[in-house]
mmCIF file of C-alpha atoms and ligand atoms in Angstrom:
data_model
loop_
_atom_site.group_PDB
_atom_site.id
_atom_site.type_symbol
_atom_site.label_atom_id
_atom_site.label_comp_id
_atom_site.label_asym_id
_atom_site.label_seq_id
_atom_site.Cartn_x
_atom_site.Cartn_y
_atom_site.Cartn_z
ATOM 1 C CA MET G 455 -0.066 -0.019 -0.018
ATOM 2 C CA ILE G 456 1.299 3.283 -1.001
ATOM 3 C CA ARG G 457 1.729 5.464 2.007
ATOM 4 C CA VAL G 458 1.408 9.311 2.237
ATOM 5 C CA ASN G 459 3.924 11.537 4.065
ATOM 6 C CA GLU G 460 1.509 12.396 6.965
ATOM 7 C CA ASN G 461 3.835 15.249 8.056
ATOM 8 C CA TYR G 462 1.988 17.383 5.303
ATOM 9 C CA SER G 463 -1.179 17.194 7.221
ATOM 10 C CA LYS G 464 0.539 19.064 10.245
ATOM 11 C CA LEU G 465 0.876 21.996 7.941
ATOM 12 C CA GLN G 466 -1.318 25.031 8.553
ATOM 13 C CA SER G 467 -3.939 25.239 5.967
ATOM 14 C CA SER G 468 -3.951 28.701 4.835
ATOM 15 C CA TYR G 469 -0.700 29.668 3.478
ATOM 16 C CA LEU G 470 -0.142 33.269 3.986
ATOM 17 C CA PHE G 471 0.110 34.449 0.380
ATOM 18 C CA SER G 472 -2.967 32.258 -0.865
ATOM 19 C CA GLU G 473 -5.001 33.928 1.764
ATOM 20 C CA ILE G 474 -3.947 37.436 0.492
ATOM 21 C CA VAL G 475 -4.810 36.406 -3.053
ATOM 22 C CA ARG G 476 -8.174 35.034 -1.927
ATOM 23 C CA ARG G 477 -9.035 38.319 -0.109
ATOM 24 C CA VAL G 478 -7.878 40.543 -3.129
ATOM 25 C CA LYS G 479 -9.807 38.480 -5.442
ATOM 26 C CA ALA G 480 -13.013 38.626 -3.416
ATOM 27 C CA TYR G 481 -12.668 42.421 -3.096
ATOM 28 C CA GLN G 482 -11.812 42.848 -6.850
ATOM 29 C CA ALA G 483 -14.820 40.765 -7.918
ATOM 30 C CA ASP G 484 -17.109 43.515 -6.258
ATOM 31 C CA HIS G 485 -15.045 46.461 -7.042
ATOM 32 C CA ALA G 486 -13.746 45.753 -10.624
ATOM 33 C CA GLU G 487 -13.337 49.573 -11.396
ATOM 34 C CA LYS G 488 -10.925 49.947 -8.392
ATOM 35 C CA LYS G 489 -7.062 49.954 -9.353
ATOM 36 C CA ILE G 490 -5.377 47.920 -6.801
ATOM 37 C CA ILE G 491 -1.598 48.574 -5.935
ATOM 38 C CA ARG G 492 0.366 45.552 -4.714
ATOM 39 C CA LEU G 493 2.898 46.274 -2.058
ATOM 40 C CA GLY G 494 2.591 42.675 -0.781
ATOM 41 C CA ILE G 495 4.466 39.770 -2.223
ATOM 42 C CA GLY G 496 8.086 40.203 -2.354
ATOM 43 C CA ASP G 497 8.751 39.920 -5.925
ATOM 44 C CA VAL G 498 10.814 42.430 -8.137
ATOM 45 C CA THR G 499 9.191 44.589 -10.939
ATOM 46 C CA GLU G 500 12.026 46.136 -12.787
ATOM 47 C CA PRO G 501 13.660 44.449 -15.842
ATOM 48 C CA LEU G 502 17.049 42.637 -15.788
ATOM 49 C CA PRO G 503 20.184 44.820 -15.965
ATOM 50 C CA PRO G 504 21.222 45.438 -19.679
ATOM 51 C CA ALA G 505 24.664 43.736 -19.051
ATOM 52 C CA CYS G 506 22.811 40.514 -18.007
ATOM 53 C CA ILE G 507 20.559 40.515 -21.126
ATOM 54 C CA GLU G 508 23.629 41.238 -23.398
ATOM 55 C CA ALA G 509 25.485 38.126 -21.768
ATOM 56 C CA MET G 510 22.289 35.974 -22.019
ATOM 57 C CA HIS G 511 21.628 36.880 -25.712
ATOM 58 C CA LYS G 512 25.317 36.028 -26.556
ATOM 59 C CA ALA G 513 25.190 32.663 -24.623
ATOM 60 C CA VAL G 514 21.996 31.780 -26.523
ATOM 61 C CA ASP G 515 23.680 32.520 -29.804
ATOM 62 C CA GLU G 516 26.517 30.199 -28.652
ATOM 63 C CA MET G 517 23.860 27.361 -28.128
ATOM 64 C CA ALA G 518 22.909 27.750 -31.744
ATOM 65 C CA GLN G 519 26.191 26.820 -33.114
ATOM 66 C CA ARG G 520 27.658 23.196 -33.045
ATOM 67 C CA THR G 521 31.147 24.513 -32.223
ATOM 68 C CA THR G 522 30.000 26.531 -29.021
ATOM 69 C CA PHE G 523 27.033 24.481 -28.078
ATOM 70 C CA ARG G 524 27.023 23.232 -24.454
ATOM 71 C CA GLY G 525 25.050 20.175 -23.012
ATOM 72 C CA TYR G 526 25.311 19.399 -19.446
ATOM 73 C CA GLY G 527 27.511 21.698 -17.398
ATOM 74 C CA PRO G 528 29.179 20.975 -14.031
ATOM 75 C CA GLU G 529 26.278 20.427 -11.518
ATOM 76 C CA GLN G 530 28.105 22.776 -9.081
ATOM 77 C CA GLY G 531 28.144 25.665 -11.605
ATOM 78 C CA TYR G 532 30.607 26.736 -14.278
ATOM 79 C CA PRO G 533 34.028 27.667 -12.918
ATOM 80 C CA PHE G 534 33.637 31.186 -14.504
ATOM 81 C CA LEU G 535 30.637 31.747 -12.213
ATOM 82 C CA ARG G 536 32.018 30.164 -8.991
ATOM 83 C CA GLU G 537 35.105 32.058 -9.339
ATOM 84 C CA ALA G 538 33.369 35.425 -10.039
ATOM 85 C CA ILE G 539 31.380 34.778 -6.995
ATOM 86 C CA ALA G 540 34.180 33.810 -4.781
ATOM 87 C CA GLN G 541 36.220 36.923 -5.848
ATOM 88 C CA ASN G 542 33.570 39.596 -5.896
ATOM 89 C CA ASP G 543 31.279 38.612 -3.091
ATOM 90 C CA PHE G 544 33.909 37.315 -0.605
ATOM 91 C CA GLN G 545 37.631 37.956 -1.361
ATOM 92 C CA ALA G 546 37.158 41.397 -2.330
ATOM 93 C CA ARG G 547 35.693 41.897 1.117
ATOM 94 C CA GLY G 548 38.422 40.164 2.777
ATOM 95 C CA THR G 549 36.505 37.069 3.575
ATOM 96 C CA GLN G 550 38.167 33.631 2.885
ATOM 97 C CA ILE G 551 35.872 31.826 0.572
ATOM 98 C CA GLU G 552 37.076 29.657 -2.420
ATOM 99 C CA ALA G 553 35.421 28.800 -5.657
ATOM 100 C CA ASP G 554 34.928 25.222 -4.804
ATOM 101 C CA GLU G 555 32.970 26.307 -1.682
ATOM 102 C CA ILE G 556 30.224 27.845 -3.823
ATOM 103 C CA PHE G 557 27.390 25.727 -5.250
ATOM 104 C CA VAL G 558 25.405 27.382 -7.977
ATOM 105 C CA SER G 559 21.642 26.453 -7.998
ATOM 106 C CA ASP G 560 18.197 27.612 -9.301
ATOM 107 C CA GLY G 561 17.075 29.165 -6.063
ATOM 108 C CA SER G 562 17.670 29.886 -2.378
ATOM 109 C CA LYS G 563 14.223 28.641 -1.610
ATOM 110 C CA CYS G 564 15.103 25.313 -2.562
ATOM 111 C CA ASP G 565 18.605 25.375 -1.247
ATOM 112 C CA THR G 566 17.251 26.320 2.182
ATOM 113 C CA ALA G 567 14.799 23.499 2.064
ATOM 114 C CA ASN G 568 17.222 20.879 0.618
ATOM 115 C CA ILE G 569 20.045 21.468 2.743
ATOM 116 C CA GLN G 570 18.256 19.665 5.655
ATOM 117 C CA GLU G 571 18.987 16.337 3.750
ATOM 118 C CA LEU G 572 22.543 16.560 5.457
ATOM 119 C CA PHE G 573 21.278 16.572 9.037
ATOM 120 C CA GLY G 574 19.955 13.775 11.352
ATOM 121 C CA ASP G 575 16.181 13.831 11.855
ATOM 122 C CA LYS G 576 16.333 14.397 15.824
ATOM 123 C CA LEU G 577 17.643 18.023 15.912
ATOM 124 C CA THR G 578 16.509 20.903 18.176
ATOM 125 C CA ILE G 579 15.777 23.686 15.568
ATOM 126 C CA ALA G 580 15.755 27.412 16.447
ATOM 127 C CA ILE G 581 13.479 29.546 14.257
ATOM 128 C CA PRO G 582 13.124 33.298 14.604
ATOM 129 C CA ASP G 583 9.574 34.656 15.020
ATOM 130 C CA PRO G 584 8.522 36.360 12.681
ATOM 131 C CA VAL G 585 10.082 34.325 10.071
ATOM 132 C CA TYR G 586 10.138 33.629 6.198
ATOM 133 C CA PRO G 587 7.623 30.644 6.145
ATOM 134 C CA VAL G 588 9.821 28.448 4.115
ATOM 135 C CA TYR G 589 12.152 27.450 6.914
ATOM 136 C CA VAL G 590 9.504 26.246 9.126
ATOM 137 C CA ASP G 591 7.262 24.554 6.518
ATOM 138 C CA THR G 592 10.126 22.513 5.097
ATOM 139 C CA ASN G 593 11.035 21.137 8.391
ATOM 140 C CA VAL G 594 7.486 20.288 9.091
ATOM 141 C CA MET G 595 7.282 18.413 5.822
ATOM 142 C CA ALA G 596 10.669 16.651 6.827
ATOM 143 C CA GLY G 597 8.997 15.316 10.161
ATOM 144 C CA ARG G 598 11.215 17.366 12.231
ATOM 145 C CA THR G 599 8.260 19.002 14.343
ATOM 146 C CA GLY G 600 5.352 17.914 16.027
ATOM 147 C CA LYS G 601 1.843 19.119 15.704
ATOM 148 C CA ASN G 602 0.804 22.610 15.262
ATOM 149 C CA THR G 603 -1.165 24.082 18.212
ATOM 150 C CA LYS G 604 -2.198 27.840 18.338
ATOM 151 C CA GLY G 605 0.190 28.699 15.543
ATOM 152 C CA ARG G 606 3.346 27.049 16.942
ATOM 153 C CA TYR G 607 4.731 23.731 15.951
ATOM 154 C CA LYS G 608 5.772 21.353 18.888
ATOM 155 C CA GLY G 609 9.504 20.747 19.085
ATOM 156 C CA LEU G 610 10.777 23.979 17.511
ATOM 157 C CA VAL G 611 12.418 26.608 19.720
ATOM 158 C CA TYR G 612 11.030 30.000 18.770
ATOM 159 C CA LEU G 613 13.297 32.897 18.981
ATOM 160 C CA GLU G 614 10.975 35.785 19.567
ATOM 161 C CA THR G 615 11.772 39.115 18.291
ATOM 162 C CA SER G 616 10.069 42.586 18.735
ATOM 163 C CA GLU G 617 10.840 46.299 18.694
ATOM 164 C CA ALA G 618 12.524 45.924 21.919
ATOM 165 C CA ASN G 619 15.366 43.687 20.509
ATOM 166 C CA GLY G 620 15.371 45.400 17.076
ATOM 167 C CA PHE G 621 14.096 42.235 15.516
ATOM 168 C CA VAL G 622 17.418 40.510 16.265
ATOM 169 C CA PRO G 623 16.810 37.370 18.277
ATOM 170 C CA ALA G 624 18.534 36.822 21.622
ATOM 171 C CA LEU G 625 20.546 33.547 22.198
ATOM 172 C CA PRO G 626 18.287 30.683 23.064
ATOM 173 C CA GLU G 627 18.119 29.671 26.696
ATOM 174 C CA GLN G 628 18.164 25.909 25.855
ATOM 175 C CA PRO G 629 20.733 24.332 23.689
ATOM 176 C CA VAL G 630 19.812 24.068 19.909
ATOM 177 C CA ASP G 631 21.537 22.255 17.087
ATOM 178 C CA LEU G 632 20.373 24.192 13.871
ATOM 179 C CA ILE G 633 19.693 27.952 13.790
ATOM 180 C CA TYR G 634 18.208 29.951 10.938
ATOM 181 C CA LEU G 635 19.051 33.526 10.604
ATOM 182 C CA CYS G 636 18.307 35.981 7.936
ATOM 183 C CA PHE G 637 19.742 39.382 7.536
ATOM 184 C CA PRO G 638 18.851 41.892 6.148
ATOM 185 C CA ASN G 639 15.574 40.149 7.221
ATOM 186 C CA ASN G 640 12.492 39.189 5.435
ATOM 187 C CA PRO G 641 9.831 40.252 6.778
ATOM 188 C CA THR G 642 11.149 42.841 9.127
ATOM 189 C CA GLY G 643 13.855 44.459 7.233
ATOM 190 C CA ALA G 644 16.147 44.447 10.444
ATOM 191 C CA THR G 645 19.811 44.058 10.051
ATOM 192 C CA ALA G 646 22.266 42.550 12.542
ATOM 193 C CA THR G 647 25.438 44.233 13.609
ATOM 194 C CA ARG G 648 28.966 42.734 13.589
ATOM 195 C CA ASN G 649 28.683 42.097 17.405
ATOM 196 C CA GLN G 650 25.201 40.519 17.201
ATOM 197 C CA LEU G 651 26.342 38.164 14.658
ATOM 198 C CA ALA G 652 29.656 37.491 16.612
ATOM 199 C CA ALA G 653 27.512 36.276 19.521
ATOM 200 C CA TRP G 654 25.796 33.736 17.348
ATOM 201 C CA VAL G 655 28.815 32.415 15.863
ATOM 202 C CA LYS G 656 30.326 32.167 19.446
ATOM 203 C CA TYR G 657 27.221 30.336 20.504
ATOM 204 C CA ALA G 658 27.369 27.890 17.587
ATOM 205 C CA ARG G 659 31.060 27.193 18.193
ATOM 206 C CA GLU G 660 30.399 26.473 21.904
ATOM 207 C CA ASN G 661 27.368 24.341 21.348
ATOM 208 C CA LYS G 662 28.503 22.494 18.048
ATOM 209 C CA ALA G 663 25.568 23.868 16.311
ATOM 210 C CA LEU G 664 25.132 25.189 12.805
ATOM 211 C CA ILE G 665 23.917 28.309 11.592
ATOM 212 C CA LEU G 666 21.933 28.671 8.119
ATOM 213 C CA PHE G 667 22.535 32.277 7.138
ATOM 214 C CA ASP G 668 20.107 33.512 4.475
ATOM 215 C CA ALA G 669 21.595 36.722 2.810
ATOM 216 C CA ALA G 670 19.300 37.081 -0.033
ATOM 217 C CA TYR G 671 18.871 40.795 0.598
ATOM 218 C CA GLU G 672 22.723 41.565 1.296
ATOM 219 C CA ALA G 673 22.772 43.875 -1.907
ATOM 220 C CA PHE G 674 20.569 46.332 -0.144
ATOM 221 C CA ILE G 675 22.984 47.082 2.726
ATOM 222 C CA ARG G 676 24.280 50.634 2.543
ATOM 223 C CA ASP G 677 25.450 51.186 6.050
ATOM 224 C CA PRO G 678 29.191 50.276 5.885
ATOM 225 C CA THR G 679 29.407 48.834 9.414
ATOM 226 C CA ILE G 680 26.774 46.089 8.619
ATOM 227 C CA PRO G 681 28.424 42.764 7.682
ATOM 228 C CA HIS G 682 27.193 41.422 4.201
ATOM 229 C CA SER G 683 28.119 37.941 4.931
ATOM 230 C CA ILE G 684 28.280 35.735 8.033
ATOM 231 C CA TYR G 685 31.955 34.852 7.049
ATOM 232 C CA GLU G 686 32.986 38.390 7.835
ATOM 233 C CA ILE G 687 32.726 37.233 11.343
ATOM 234 C CA GLU G 688 35.941 35.250 12.605
ATOM 235 C CA GLY G 689 35.266 31.627 13.182
ATOM 236 C CA ALA G 690 32.115 31.452 11.077
ATOM 237 C CA ARG G 691 33.757 29.316 8.474
ATOM 238 C CA ASP G 692 33.514 26.347 10.843
ATOM 239 C CA VAL G 693 29.894 26.701 11.878
ATOM 240 C CA ALA G 694 27.819 28.625 9.036
ATOM 241 C CA ILE G 695 26.354 27.884 5.642
ATOM 242 C CA GLU G 696 25.330 30.839 3.667
ATOM 243 C CA PHE G 697 22.558 31.284 1.119
ATOM 244 C CA ARG G 698 22.712 33.949 -1.553
ATOM 245 C CA SER G 699 20.464 34.724 -4.630
ATOM 246 C CA PHE G 700 20.443 36.827 -7.703
ATOM 247 C CA SER G 701 16.835 37.050 -7.358
ATOM 248 C CA LYS G 702 16.467 40.427 -5.320
ATOM 249 C CA THR G 703 20.138 41.572 -6.162
ATOM 250 C CA ALA G 704 19.646 41.640 -9.851
ATOM 251 C CA GLY G 705 16.020 40.805 -10.580
ATOM 252 C CA PHE G 706 16.418 37.111 -11.352
ATOM 253 C CA THR G 707 13.271 36.060 -9.563
ATOM 254 C CA GLY G 708 11.969 34.814 -12.880
ATOM 255 C CA THR G 709 15.260 33.854 -14.373
ATOM 256 C CA ARG G 710 16.457 31.623 -11.578
ATOM 257 C CA CYS G 711 20.058 31.648 -10.120
ATOM 258 C CA ALA G 712 21.402 31.397 -6.668
ATOM 259 C CA PHE G 713 24.232 29.837 -4.668
ATOM 260 C CA THR G 714 25.057 28.238 -1.501
ATOM 261 C CA VAL G 715 28.269 28.584 0.405
ATOM 262 C CA VAL G 716 29.458 25.567 2.114
ATOM 263 C CA PRO G 717 33.008 26.057 3.572
ATOM 264 C CA LYS G 718 35.265 23.098 3.650
ATOM 265 C CA THR G 719 35.819 23.598 7.293
ATOM 266 C CA VAL G 720 32.133 23.381 8.239
ATOM 267 C CA VAL G 721 31.184 20.202 9.913
ATOM 268 C CA ALA G 722 28.245 18.341 11.511
ATOM 269 C CA TYR G 723 28.664 15.309 13.884
ATOM 270 C CA THR G 724 27.922 11.691 13.969
ATOM 271 C CA LYS G 725 26.126 9.945 16.893
ATOM 272 C CA LYS G 726 29.631 9.131 18.322
ATOM 273 C CA GLY G 727 30.657 12.776 18.054
ATOM 274 C CA GLU G 728 32.998 12.481 15.157
ATOM 275 C CA ALA G 729 33.091 15.554 12.917
ATOM 276 C CA VAL G 730 32.011 15.113 9.326
ATOM 277 C CA PRO G 731 32.706 17.882 6.763
ATOM 278 C CA LEU G 732 29.584 19.090 5.021
ATOM 279 C CA ASN G 733 31.148 20.446 1.761
ATOM 280 C CA PRO G 734 31.741 16.957 0.271
ATOM 281 C CA MET G 735 28.330 15.868 1.398
ATOM 282 C CA TRP G 736 26.768 18.651 -0.209
ATOM 283 C CA ASN G 737 28.741 18.182 -3.261
ATOM 284 C CA ARG G 738 27.462 14.640 -3.400
ATOM 285 C CA ARG G 739 23.829 15.601 -2.841
ATOM 286 C CA HIS G 740 24.077 18.375 -5.417
ATOM 287 C CA THR G 741 25.751 16.321 -8.122
ATOM 288 C CA THR G 742 23.290 13.445 -7.595
ATOM 289 C CA LYS G 743 20.010 15.447 -7.482
ATOM 290 C CA PHE G 744 20.666 18.410 -9.573
ATOM 291 C CA ASN G 745 21.817 18.983 -13.124
ATOM 292 C CA GLY G 746 23.044 22.438 -13.037
ATOM 293 C CA VAL G 747 21.619 25.955 -14.058
ATOM 294 C CA ALA G 748 20.972 26.711 -17.649
ATOM 295 C CA TYR G 749 24.429 28.149 -19.440
ATOM 296 C CA PRO G 750 22.826 31.334 -20.482
ATOM 297 C CA VAL G 751 21.490 32.061 -17.086
ATOM 298 C CA GLN G 752 24.955 31.445 -15.546
ATOM 299 C CA ARG G 753 26.410 33.914 -18.113
ATOM 300 C CA ALA G 754 23.792 36.458 -17.169
ATOM 301 C CA ALA G 755 24.750 35.960 -13.461
ATOM 302 C CA GLU G 756 28.497 36.257 -14.205
ATOM 303 C CA ALA G 757 27.613 39.685 -15.942
ATOM 304 C CA VAL G 758 26.398 40.868 -12.632
ATOM 305 C CA TYR G 759 30.099 41.061 -11.668
ATOM 306 C CA SER G 760 31.303 42.978 -14.778
ATOM 307 C CA GLU G 761 31.737 46.791 -14.233
ATOM 308 C CA GLU G 762 28.637 47.720 -16.099
ATOM 309 C CA GLY G 763 26.824 44.883 -14.260
ATOM 310 C CA LYS G 764 27.980 46.156 -10.796
ATOM 311 C CA THR G 765 26.840 49.789 -11.753
ATOM 312 C CA GLN G 766 23.555 48.513 -13.124
ATOM 313 C CA THR G 767 22.568 46.255 -10.149
ATOM 314 C CA ARG G 768 23.691 49.006 -7.634
ATOM 315 C CA ALA G 769 21.192 51.434 -9.545
ATOM 316 C CA LEU G 770 18.512 48.774 -9.374
ATOM 317 C CA THR G 771 18.761 48.288 -5.667
ATOM 318 C CA ASP G 772 19.153 52.168 -5.230
ATOM 319 C CA PHE G 773 15.857 52.500 -6.975
ATOM 320 C CA TYR G 774 14.090 50.186 -4.649
ATOM 321 C CA LEU G 775 15.639 51.623 -1.642
ATOM 322 C CA GLY G 776 14.334 55.133 -2.989
ATOM 323 C CA ASN G 777 10.877 53.592 -3.143
ATOM 324 C CA ALA G 778 11.455 52.449 0.527
ATOM 325 C CA ALA G 779 12.588 55.971 1.654
ATOM 326 C CA ILE G 780 9.269 57.251 0.232
ATOM 327 C CA ILE G 781 7.273 54.676 2.181
ATOM 328 C CA ARG G 782 9.243 55.206 5.308
ATOM 329 C CA SER G 783 8.782 59.022 5.329
ATOM 330 C CA THR G 784 5.035 58.817 4.565
ATOM 331 C CA LEU G 785 4.421 56.370 7.514
ATOM 332 C CA ALA G 786 6.737 58.404 9.972
ATOM 333 C CA GLU G 787 4.632 61.606 8.730
ATOM 334 C CA LEU G 788 1.499 59.576 9.634
ATOM 335 C CA GLY G 789 2.993 58.687 13.072
ATOM 336 C CA TYR G 790 3.781 55.082 12.641
ATOM 337 C CA SER G 791 6.928 53.367 14.203
ATOM 338 C CA MET G 792 8.785 51.057 11.783
ATOM 339 C CA THR G 793 11.989 48.965 10.985
ATOM 340 C CA GLY G 794 13.654 48.209 7.692
ATOM 341 C CA GLY G 795 13.539 50.132 4.385
ATOM 342 C CA GLU G 796 17.153 51.571 4.890
ATOM 343 C CA ASN G 797 19.221 48.522 4.219
ATOM 344 C CA SER G 798 16.380 46.350 2.981
ATOM 345 C CA PRO G 799 13.518 46.569 0.584
ATOM 346 C CA TYR G 800 10.989 45.856 3.353
ATOM 347 C CA ILE G 801 9.339 48.035 5.738
ATOM 348 C CA TRP G 802 7.824 46.622 8.908
ATOM 349 C CA VAL G 803 5.216 48.903 10.329
ATOM 350 C CA ASN G 804 3.844 48.705 13.822
ATOM 351 C CA VAL G 805 0.095 49.206 13.350
ATOM 352 C CA GLY G 806 -0.971 48.797 16.771
ATOM 353 C CA LYS G 807 -3.788 46.451 16.083
ATOM 354 C CA ASP G 808 -4.599 43.202 14.414
ATOM 355 C CA SER G 809 -2.625 42.778 11.201
ATOM 356 C CA TRP G 810 -5.246 41.252 9.142
ATOM 357 C CA LYS G 811 -7.750 44.018 10.107
ATOM 358 C CA PHE G 812 -5.354 46.596 9.118
ATOM 359 C CA PHE G 813 -4.749 44.703 5.849
ATOM 360 C CA ASP G 814 -8.475 44.606 5.236
ATOM 361 C CA LYS G 815 -8.725 48.349 5.867
ATOM 362 C CA LEU G 816 -5.929 49.223 3.419
ATOM 363 C CA LEU G 817 -7.314 46.966 0.806
ATOM 364 C CA LYS G 818 -10.836 48.120 0.945
ATOM 365 C CA ARG G 819 -10.225 51.917 1.609
ATOM 366 C CA ALA G 820 -6.954 52.505 -0.030
ATOM 367 C CA GLN G 821 -6.812 49.575 -2.620
ATOM 368 C CA VAL G 822 -3.199 49.018 -1.288
ATOM 369 C CA VAL G 823 -2.093 45.349 -0.794
ATOM 370 C CA THR G 824 0.301 44.798 2.165
ATOM 371 C CA THR G 825 1.415 41.646 4.002
ATOM 372 C CA PRO G 826 -0.074 41.031 7.366
ATOM 373 C CA GLY G 827 2.748 40.529 9.835
ATOM 374 C CA ALA G 828 0.684 37.811 11.563
ATOM 375 C CA GLY G 829 1.161 35.497 8.766
ATOM 376 C CA PHE G 830 4.909 35.319 9.506
ATOM 377 C CA GLY G 831 4.499 34.054 13.128
ATOM 378 C CA ARG G 832 2.889 34.997 16.429
ATOM 379 C CA CYS G 833 5.269 37.967 17.047
ATOM 380 C CA GLY G 834 4.353 39.418 13.598
ATOM 381 C CA GLN G 835 0.890 40.311 15.049
ATOM 382 C CA GLY G 836 0.245 44.022 15.117
ATOM 383 C CA PHE G 837 2.481 44.657 12.163
ATOM 384 C CA ILE G 838 2.416 44.720 8.387
ATOM 385 C CA ARG G 839 5.123 44.362 5.854
ATOM 386 C CA ILE G 840 5.179 47.000 2.949
ATOM 387 C CA SER G 841 7.411 45.929 0.050
ATOM 388 C CA ALA G 842 9.331 48.583 -1.984
ATOM 389 C CA PHE G 843 9.324 46.390 -5.130
ATOM 390 C CA ASN G 844 7.249 48.409 -7.336
ATOM 391 C CA SER G 845 7.331 51.400 -9.891
ATOM 392 C CA ARG G 846 7.911 54.816 -8.490
ATOM 393 C CA GLU G 847 4.552 55.730 -9.860
ATOM 394 C CA ASN G 848 2.776 53.056 -7.907
ATOM 395 C CA VAL G 849 4.565 53.758 -4.726
ATOM 396 C CA GLU G 850 3.799 57.400 -4.824
ATOM 397 C CA GLU G 851 0.102 56.818 -5.703
ATOM 398 C CA ALA G 852 -0.085 54.222 -2.842
ATOM 399 C CA MET G 853 1.262 56.757 -0.353
ATOM 400 C CA LYS G 854 -1.017 59.365 -1.485
ATOM 401 C CA ARG G 855 -3.901 57.059 -0.641
ATOM 402 C CA LEU G 856 -2.605 55.981 2.597
ATOM 403 C CA ARG G 857 -2.158 59.672 3.568
ATOM 404 C CA LYS G 858 -5.820 60.108 2.882
ATOM 405 C CA VAL G 859 -6.897 57.043 4.684
ATOM 406 C CA LEU G 860 -4.738 57.064 7.815
ATOM 407 C CA LYS G 861 -4.624 60.766 8.504
HETATM 408 C C1 PLP P 994 13.306 35.904 -2.073
HETATM 409 C C2 PLP P 994 14.057 35.230 -0.989
HETATM 410 C C3 PLP P 994 14.951 34.317 -1.319
HETATM 411 C C4 PLP P 994 15.268 33.987 -2.713
HETATM 412 O O1 PLP P 994 14.696 32.953 -3.089
HETATM 413 P P1 PLP P 994 15.016 32.468 -4.645
HETATM 414 O O2 PLP P 994 14.402 31.049 -4.507
HETATM 415 O O3 PLP P 994 16.573 32.380 -4.879
HETATM 416 O O4 PLP P 994 14.317 33.371 -5.527
HETATM 417 C C5 PLP P 994 15.527 33.617 -0.223
HETATM 418 N N1 PLP P 994 15.302 33.966 1.127
HETATM 419 C C6 PLP P 994 14.446 34.819 1.422
HETATM 420 C C7 PLP P 994 14.211 35.148 2.935
HETATM 421 C C8 PLP P 994 13.747 35.583 0.385
HETATM 422 O O5 PLP P 994 12.874 36.463 0.792
#
């Protein structure tokens, strides 16, 4: 008898974004004439940088000629891309990461989920609250949690964050084995200082724990004191895996290219306490289950590191940060407190009441879609996330409407 993975039945039924879609559809059905502005889902709106387009066109032409055609490439990514990443994202910043520690993939969402295959099934997992739902749900699917009661899964250690700790979690009071951290954060837009990250690295070293560091938004960092990578912290090479993506950096959400950094010194332990390096394990997993990112896409990603590519991607993130500044100043003027939006494309606003009620109010009275904070965890109640990923015109129009409705 074919059996089903019953862990799936533990998942909470309404996934945040499908509930938003449902409410927006229901509203639109009765108000077809109203123009809705979406500042909800975290997807980019601006086209790919010209340098990426040019590189991709050239690569497509290579694929059309027998002499330059390419079939399967290395599963881990072409050396040209792995080397460009190691040099520009790490070595140029003084961090010691080599090309063979970079694994190119088609997305950080799947990488953050797939990495769990390397770990045992009885782990104590620390999850920040609020959090990007993927970390939690994929652990539920893998059977690493108990049932959900009142919005929390049994067996997970929730790291609560709030305005009081600047949405940077304190170290756990009980020992944990696996720690998820994401900075600049989705959904709160919070960033972690060097000292805050150093405390986590020290904790992981002392407790033989592992940090999964999601740096999908590092390209939005403007404050020169904020680390772009966990490897800027001494000792992190032994206790952290980092996830990066071209999705938000260069508008690759529909093009698909990301990478995971697994240093050769990072380890996990056997039951007997023997250290096992994770780099060869991830290499084995990646080469067995993945067949590489499309050649033209890898060429487009490589172009992000060319002189023009650097200027163009900087302009792209500057553009979204310009939107974020407009959102921030409007909400400040209306008397709201918030985090994010300065080194991140998300603004996390304290709305002082039920997030879904506030969401409905903005939808029905301003026709502006936001993301209710409660959808990211219990500690997100009372907040909404506003995304800066949109055209300038839409952001300005949305803020004009908010001024009217929230005055
Ligand atoms: C958008 C995002 C990613 C990137 O996901 P891709 O699969 O690479 O597009 C990763 N982590 C977080 C928290 C994100 O918001």
